[in-house]
Coordinates of N, CA and C in Angstrom, one line a residue:
M26 N 18.8 4.7 7.4 CA 18.9 3.3 7.7 C 17.5 2.7 7.5
I27 N 17.4 1.5 6.9 CA 16.2 0.8 6.7 C 15.8 0.0 7.9
E28 N 14.6 0.2 8.3 CA 14.1 -0.6 9.5 C 14.0 -2.1 9.0
Q29 N 14.2 -3.0 10.0 CA 14.1 -4.4 9.8 C 12.8 -4.8 9.1
A30 N 11.7 -4.1 9.5 CA 10.4 -4.4 8.9 C 10.3 -4.0 7.4
Q31 N 11.1 -3.1 7.0 CA 11.0 -2.6 5.6 C 11.8 -3.4 4.6
Q32 N 12.9 -4.1 5.1 CA 13.8 -4.8 4.2 C 13.1 -5.8 3.4
P33 N 12.2 -6.7 3.9 CA 11.6 -7.7 3.1 C 10.7 -7.1 2.0
I34 N 10.1 -5.9 2.2 CA 9.4 -5.3 1.2 C 10.3 -4.8 0.1
L35 N 11.4 -4.2 0.4 CA 12.4 -3.8 -0.6 C 12.9 -5.0 -1.3
D36 N 13.2 -6.1 -0.7 CA 13.7 -7.3 -1.4 C 12.7 -7.7 -2.4
L37 N 11.4 -7.7 -2.1 CA 10.3 -8.1 -3.1 C 10.3 -7.1 -4.3
V38 N 10.4 -5.8 -3.9 CA 10.3 -4.8 -5.0 C 11.5 -4.9 -5.9
Y39 N 12.7 -5.1 -5.4 CA 13.9 -5.2 -6.2 C 13.9 -6.5 -7.0
E40 N 13.3 -7.6 -6.5 CA 13.3 -8.8 -7.2 C 12.3 -8.8 -8.3
H41 N 11.1 -8.2 -8.1 CA 10.0 -8.2 -9.1 C 9.9 -7.0 -10.0
K42 N 10.6 -5.9 -9.6 CA 10.7 -4.6 -10.3 C 9.3 -4.1 -10.8
P43 N 8.4 -3.9 -9.9 CA 7.1 -3.3 -10.3 C 7.2 -2.0 -11.0
R44 N 6.3 -1.7 -11.9 CA 6.2 -0.4 -12.6 C 5.0 0.5 -12.2
S45 N 4.2 -0.1 -11.3 CA 3.0 0.6 -10.8 C 2.8 0.2 -9.4
F46 N 2.3 1.2 -8.6 CA 2.2 1.0 -7.1 C 0.8 1.6 -6.7
C47 N 0.1 0.8 -6.0 CA -1.2 1.2 -5.5 C -1.1 1.1 -4.0
E48 N -1.5 2.1 -3.3 CA -1.6 2.1 -1.9 C -3.0 2.4 -1.4
I49 N -3.6 1.4 -0.7 CA -4.9 1.6 -0.2 C -4.8 2.0 1.3
G50 N -5.1 3.2 1.6 CA -4.9 3.8 2.9 C -3.6 4.5 2.9
C51 N -3.5 5.5 2.1 CA -2.2 6.3 1.9 C -2.0 7.3 3.0
H52 N -3.0 7.6 3.8 CA -2.9 8.4 5.0 C -2.1 9.7 4.7
E53 N -0.9 9.9 5.3 CA -0.2 11.1 5.2 C 1.0 10.9 4.1
G54 N 1.1 9.8 3.6 CA 2.0 9.6 2.5 C 3.4 9.1 2.8
L55 N 3.6 8.6 4.0 CA 5.0 8.2 4.4 C 5.4 6.9 3.6
T56 N 4.5 5.9 3.6 CA 4.8 4.7 2.8 C 4.9 5.1 1.3
A57 N 4.0 5.9 0.8 CA 4.1 6.3 -0.6 C 5.4 6.9 -0.9
R58 N 5.8 7.9 -0.2 CA 7.1 8.6 -0.5 C 8.3 7.6 -0.4
W59 N 8.3 6.8 0.6 CA 9.4 5.8 0.8 C 9.5 4.8 -0.3
L60 N 8.4 4.1 -0.6 CA 8.4 3.0 -1.6 C 8.4 3.6 -3.0
C61 N 7.8 4.7 -3.3 CA 7.9 5.3 -4.6 C 9.3 5.7 -4.9
H62 N 10.0 6.3 -3.9 CA 11.3 6.7 -4.1 C 12.2 5.5 -4.4
K63 N 12.0 4.4 -3.7 CA 12.8 3.2 -4.0 C 12.6 2.6 -5.4
I64 N 11.3 2.6 -5.8 CA 11.0 2.1 -7.2 C 11.5 3.1 -8.2
L65 N 11.4 4.3 -8.0 CA 11.8 5.3 -9.0 C 13.3 5.3 -9.2
E66 N 14.1 4.7 -8.3 CA 15.5 4.5 -8.5 C 15.8 3.6 -9.7
Y67 N 15.0 2.7 -10.0 CA 15.2 1.8 -11.1 C 14.2 2.0 -12.2
Y68 N 13.0 2.6 -11.9 CA 12.0 2.9 -13.0 C 11.4 4.3 -12.8
P69 N 12.0 5.2 -13.5 CA 11.6 6.7 -13.4 C 10.2 7.0 -13.9
R70 N 9.5 6.1 -14.5 CA 8.2 6.4 -15.0 C 7.1 5.7 -14.2
L71 N 7.3 5.6 -12.9 CA 6.4 4.9 -12.0 C 5.1 5.6 -12.0
S72 N 4.0 4.9 -11.9 CA 2.7 5.4 -11.7 C 2.2 4.9 -10.4
Y73 N 1.8 5.9 -9.5 CA 1.3 5.6 -8.2 C -0.2 6.0 -8.1
T74 N -1.0 5.2 -7.5 CA -2.4 5.5 -7.2 C -2.6 5.2 -5.7
G75 N -3.1 6.3 -5.0 CA -3.4 6.2 -3.6 C -4.8 6.4 -3.3
Y76 N -5.4 5.5 -2.5 CA -6.8 5.6 -2.0 C -6.8 5.9 -0.5
D77 N -7.7 6.8 -0.1 CA -7.9 7.1 1.3 C -9.2 7.8 1.5
A78 N -9.9 7.5 2.6 CA -11.1 8.2 2.9 C -10.8 9.6 3.6
F79 N -9.6 9.8 4.0 CA -9.2 11.0 4.7 C -10.2 11.4 5.8
E80 N -10.8 12.5 5.8 CA -11.7 13.0 6.9 C -12.9 12.1 7.1
A81 N -13.4 11.4 6.0 CA -14.6 10.7 6.1 C -14.5 9.4 6.9
V82 N -13.3 8.9 7.1 CA -13.1 7.7 7.8 C -13.4 7.7 9.3
A83 N -14.0 6.7 9.7 CA -14.3 6.6 11.2 C -13.0 6.2 11.9
K84 N -12.9 6.6 13.2 CA -11.8 6.3 14.0 C -11.5 4.9 14.1
E85 N -12.6 4.1 14.2 CA -12.4 2.6 14.4 C -11.8 2.0 13.2
E86 N -11.9 2.5 12.0 CA -11.3 2.0 10.8 C -9.8 2.3 10.8
R87 N -9.4 3.2 11.6 CA -7.9 3.6 11.7 C -7.4 3.2 13.1
N88 N -7.9 2.3 13.8 CA -7.4 1.9 15.1 C -7.4 3.0 16.1
G89 N -8.4 3.9 16.0 CA -8.4 5.0 17.0 C -7.5 6.2 16.7
K90 N -6.8 6.1 15.6 CA -5.9 7.2 15.2 C -6.7 8.4 14.8
S91 N -6.1 9.6 15.0 CA -6.8 10.8 14.5 C -6.8 10.9 13.0
T92 N -7.6 11.8 12.5 CA -7.8 12.0 11.1 C -6.5 12.6 10.5
P93 N -6.0 12.1 9.4 CA -4.8 12.6 8.8 C -5.0 14.0 8.1
V94 N -3.9 14.6 7.9 CA -4.0 15.9 7.2 C -3.5 15.5 5.7
E95 N -4.5 15.5 4.8 CA -4.2 15.0 3.5 C -3.2 15.8 2.7
D96 N -3.0 17.0 3.1 CA -2.1 17.9 2.4 C -0.7 17.3 2.4
K97 N -0.4 16.5 3.5 CA 1.0 15.9 3.6 C 1.3 15.0 2.5
I98 N 0.3 14.2 2.1 CA 0.7 13.2 1.0 C 0.9 14.0 -0.3
Y99 N 0.1 15.0 -0.6 CA 0.3 15.8 -1.8 C 1.7 16.4 -1.8
S100 N 2.1 16.9 -0.7 CA 3.5 17.5 -0.5 C 4.6 16.5 -0.8
R101 N 4.4 15.4 -0.2 CA 5.4 14.3 -0.3 C 5.5 13.8 -1.8
L102 N 4.4 13.6 -2.4 CA 4.4 13.2 -3.8 C 4.9 14.3 -4.8
A103 N 4.6 15.5 -4.5 CA 5.1 16.6 -5.3 C 6.6 16.7 -5.2
W104 N 7.2 16.4 -4.1 CA 8.6 16.4 -3.9 C 9.2 15.3 -4.9
L105 N 8.6 14.1 -4.9 CA 9.0 13.1 -5.9 C 8.9 13.5 -7.3
R106 N 7.8 14.2 -7.6 CA 7.5 14.6 -9.0 C 8.6 15.6 -9.4
R107 N 9.0 16.5 -8.5 CA 10.1 17.5 -8.9 C 11.4 16.7 -9.2
K108 N 11.6 15.7 -8.5 CA 12.9 14.9 -8.6 C 12.8 14.0 -9.8
Y109 N 11.7 13.4 -10.1 CA 11.5 12.5 -11.2 C 10.4 13.0 -12.1
K110 N 10.8 13.7 -13.2 CA 9.8 14.4 -14.0 C 8.7 13.5 -14.7
H111 N 9.0 12.2 -14.8 CA 8.0 11.3 -15.4 C 7.2 10.5 -14.4
F112 N 7.4 10.8 -13.2 CA 6.6 10.2 -12.1 C 5.2 10.7 -12.1
N113 N 4.2 9.8 -12.1 CA 2.8 10.2 -12.1 C 2.1 9.7 -10.9
Y114 N 1.2 10.5 -10.4 CA 0.4 10.0 -9.2 C -1.0 10.5 -9.3
N115 N -1.9 9.7 -8.6 CA -3.3 10.1 -8.5 C -3.8 9.7 -7.1
I116 N -4.4 10.6 -6.5 CA -5.0 10.3 -5.2 C -6.5 10.3 -5.3
V117 N -7.1 9.2 -4.8 CA -8.6 9.0 -4.9 C -9.1 9.1 -3.5
K118 N -10.0 10.1 -3.3 CA -10.6 10.3 -2.0 C -11.9 9.6 -1.9
G119 N -12.1 9.0 -0.7 CA -13.4 8.3 -0.4 C -13.2 6.9 0.0
Y120 N -14.2 6.2 0.4 CA -14.2 4.8 0.8 C -14.0 4.0 -0.5
T121 N -13.1 3.0 -0.4 CA -12.9 2.2 -1.5 C -14.1 1.4 -2.0
Q122 N -15.1 1.1 -1.2 CA -16.3 0.5 -1.6 C -17.0 1.3 -2.6
K123 N -16.7 2.6 -2.6 CA -17.4 3.6 -3.6 C -16.4 4.1 -4.7
T124 N -15.1 4.0 -4.4 CA -14.2 4.6 -5.3 C -13.3 3.5 -6.1
L125 N -13.2 2.4 -5.5 CA -12.5 1.3 -6.2 C -13.5 0.2 -6.5
T126 N -14.2 0.4 -7.6 CA -15.4 -0.5 -7.9 C -15.1 -1.4 -9.1
E127 N -14.0 -1.2 -9.8 CA -13.6 -2.1 -10.9 C -12.3 -2.7 -10.6
T128 N -12.1 -4.0 -11.0 CA -10.8 -4.7 -10.8 C -9.7 -3.9 -11.5
R129 N -8.6 -3.8 -10.7 CA -7.4 -3.1 -11.3 C -6.2 -4.0 -11.0
K130 N -5.2 -3.9 -11.9 CA -4.0 -4.7 -11.7 C -2.8 -3.7 -11.6
F131 N -1.9 -4.0 -10.6 CA -0.8 -3.2 -10.3 C 0.4 -4.1 -10.1
G132 N 1.6 -3.5 -10.2 CA 2.8 -4.2 -9.9 C 3.0 -4.6 -8.5
V133 N 2.6 -3.6 -7.6 CA 2.6 -3.8 -6.2 C 1.5 -3.1 -5.5
V134 N 0.8 -3.7 -4.6 CA -0.3 -3.1 -3.8 C 0.0 -3.2 -2.4
Y135 N -0.2 -2.1 -1.6 CA 0.0 -2.1 -0.2 C -1.4 -1.8 0.4
I136 N -2.0 -2.8 1.0 CA -3.4 -2.6 1.6 C -3.2 -2.3 3.1
D137 N -3.6 -1.1 3.4 CA -3.5 -0.6 4.8 C -4.6 0.5 5.0
G138 N -5.8 0.2 4.4 CA -6.9 1.1 4.5 C -7.7 0.8 5.8
G139 N -9.0 0.6 5.5 CA -9.9 0.2 6.6 C -9.5 -1.2 7.1
H140 N -9.7 -1.4 8.4 CA -9.2 -2.7 9.0 C -10.3 -3.6 9.3
S141 N -11.5 -3.4 8.8 CA -12.6 -4.3 9.0 C -12.5 -5.4 8.0
Y142 N -13.1 -6.6 8.4 CA -13.1 -7.7 7.5 C -13.7 -7.3 6.1
D143 N -14.8 -6.7 6.1 CA -15.5 -6.3 4.8 C -14.6 -5.4 3.9
T144 N -14.0 -4.5 4.5 CA -13.1 -3.5 3.8 C -11.9 -4.2 3.2
V145 N -11.2 -5.0 4.0 CA -10.1 -5.8 3.5 C -10.4 -6.7 2.4
A146 N -11.6 -7.5 2.6 CA -12.0 -8.4 1.5 C -12.4 -7.7 0.2
H147 N -13.0 -6.6 0.3 CA -13.4 -5.8 -0.8 C -12.1 -5.3 -1.6
D148 N -11.2 -4.7 -0.8 CA -10.0 -4.1 -1.4 C -9.2 -5.2 -2.1
Y149 N -9.1 -6.4 -1.5 CA -8.4 -7.5 -2.2 C -9.1 -7.9 -3.5
Q150 N -10.4 -8.0 -3.4 CA -11.1 -8.4 -4.7 C -10.9 -7.4 -5.8
M151 N -10.7 -6.2 -5.5 CA -10.5 -5.2 -6.6 C -9.1 -5.2 -7.1
V152 N -8.1 -5.8 -6.4 CA -6.7 -5.7 -6.9 C -6.1 -7.1 -6.9
K153 N -6.9 -8.2 -6.8 CA -6.4 -9.5 -6.7 C -5.5 -10.0 -7.8
Y154 N -5.5 -9.4 -8.9 CA -4.7 -9.9 -10.1 C -3.3 -9.1 -10.1
S155 N -3.0 -8.3 -9.1 CA -1.8 -7.6 -9.0 C -0.6 -8.6 -8.7
K156 N 0.6 -8.2 -9.1 CA 1.7 -9.1 -8.9 C 2.1 -9.3 -7.4
I157 N 2.2 -8.3 -6.6 CA 2.6 -8.4 -5.2 C 1.5 -7.6 -4.4
I158 N 0.9 -8.3 -3.5 CA -0.1 -7.7 -2.6 C 0.4 -7.8 -1.2
I159 N 0.6 -6.7 -0.5 CA 1.1 -6.7 0.9 C -0.1 -6.2 1.8
F160 N -0.4 -7.0 2.8 CA -1.4 -6.6 3.7 C -0.7 -6.1 5.0
D161 N -1.1 -5.0 5.5 CA -0.5 -4.5 6.7 C -1.5 -4.8 7.9
D162 N -1.0 -4.7 9.1 CA -1.8 -4.9 10.3 C -2.5 -6.3 10.4
Y163 N -1.8 -7.3 10.0 CA -2.3 -8.7 10.0 C -2.7 -9.1 11.4
N164 N -2.1 -8.4 12.4 CA -2.4 -8.7 13.8 C -3.8 -8.2 14.3
L165 N -4.5 -7.4 13.4 CA -5.8 -6.9 13.8 C -6.9 -8.0 13.4
P166 N -7.9 -8.2 14.2 CA -8.9 -9.2 14.0 C -9.6 -9.2 12.6
G167 N -10.0 -8.1 12.1 CA -10.7 -8.0 10.8 C -9.8 -8.3 9.7
V168 N -8.5 -7.8 9.8 CA -7.5 -8.0 8.7 C -7.1 -9.5 8.7
K169 N -6.9 -10.0 9.9 CA -6.4 -11.4 10.0 C -7.5 -12.3 9.5
Q170 N -8.8 -12.1 9.8 CA -9.8 -13.0 9.3 C -9.9 -12.9 7.8
A171 N -9.9 -11.7 7.2 CA -9.9 -11.6 5.7 C -8.7 -12.3 5.1
V172 N -7.6 -12.0 5.6 CA -6.3 -12.5 5.0 C -6.2 -14.0 5.1
D173 N -6.6 -14.5 6.2 CA -6.6 -16.0 6.4 C -7.5 -16.7 5.4
E174 N -8.6 -16.1 5.1 CA -9.5 -16.6 4.1 C -8.9 -16.5 2.7
I175 N -8.5 -15.3 2.4 CA -7.9 -15.0 1.1 C -6.6 -15.8 0.9
G176 N -5.8 -16.0 1.9 CA -4.5 -16.6 1.8 C -4.4 -18.1 1.8
K177 N -5.5 -18.8 1.8 CA -5.5 -20.3 1.8 C -4.7 -20.7 0.5
G178 N -3.7 -21.5 0.7 CA -2.8 -21.9 -0.4 C -1.6 -21.0 -0.6
Y179 N -1.6 -19.9 0.0 CA -0.4 -19.0 -0.1 C 0.5 -19.2 1.1
Q180 N 1.7 -18.8 1.0 CA 2.6 -18.9 2.1 C 2.9 -17.5 2.7
L181 N 2.9 -17.4 4.0 CA 3.3 -16.2 4.7 C 4.7 -15.9 4.4
D182 N 5.1 -14.8 3.7 CA 6.4 -14.6 3.3 C 7.4 -14.0 4.3
F183 N 6.8 -13.2 5.2 CA 7.7 -12.6 6.2 C 7.0 -12.1 7.4
D184 N 7.6 -12.0 8.5 CA 7.1 -11.4 9.7 C 7.9 -10.2 10.0
T185 N 7.3 -9.3 10.8 CA 8.1 -8.1 11.2 C 8.6 -8.3 12.6
P186 N 9.4 -7.5 13.1 CA 10.0 -7.6 14.4 C 8.9 -7.6 15.5
K187 N 9.1 -8.2 16.6 CA 8.2 -8.2 17.7 C 7.7 -6.8 18.1
G188 N 6.5 -6.6 18.3 CA 5.9 -5.3 18.6 C 5.5 -4.5 17.5
K189 N 5.9 -4.8 16.2 CA 5.5 -4.1 15.0 C 4.3 -4.7 14.5
N190 N 3.5 -3.9 13.7 CA 2.4 -4.4 12.9 C 2.9 -5.5 12.0
K191 N 2.2 -6.6 11.9 CA 2.6 -7.7 11.1 C 2.1 -7.4 9.7
K192 N 2.8 -8.0 8.7 CA 2.4 -7.8 7.3 C 2.3 -9.2 6.7
W193 N 1.5 -9.4 5.7 CA 1.3 -10.6 5.0 C 1.4 -10.4 3.6
V194 N 2.0 -11.2 2.8 CA 2.3 -10.9 1.4 C 1.8 -12.1 0.5
I195 N 1.1 -11.7 -0.6 CA 0.8 -12.7 -1.7 C 1.6 -12.3 -2.9
I196 N 2.2 -13.2 -3.5 CA 2.9 -13.0 -4.8 C 2.2 -13.9 -5.9
N197 N 1.6 -13.2 -6.8 CA 0.9 -14.0 -7.9 C 1.9 -14.4 -9.0

């Protein structure tokens, strides 16, 4: 069963049919597996790129959460690769300020990496020409400040249920 918070993302994906997916802050790969699987249902040649600092990230960048076990994302993506032989993925380790230094364009981007203003602003600048850009954790001060500045002239496309992390979407 799809959570109420996930349905608007699926609606966007099904409407725009992206062929590439970038996730900034891939953590253990739960979003990667879920959204890649949905995209692969209509486009079996999906290319996924995930960025994460993994062990290097400070706890404050992850809202006090413990360090992820990066093996989980590799396992989840390998499962998809076995099911969809043309699925390709690449995991980039390190802070995006050092690893995402050139502008890239994707069909859909999910920004959920560092939650500081500087990190969110940097990540957006590197992917700003992508078709769909989803910002997670809009309710956090650093994310909200960056997205409010970035989003002038854009419309907030959807809210999530009360008590859930809010998301903000830009569609170019």
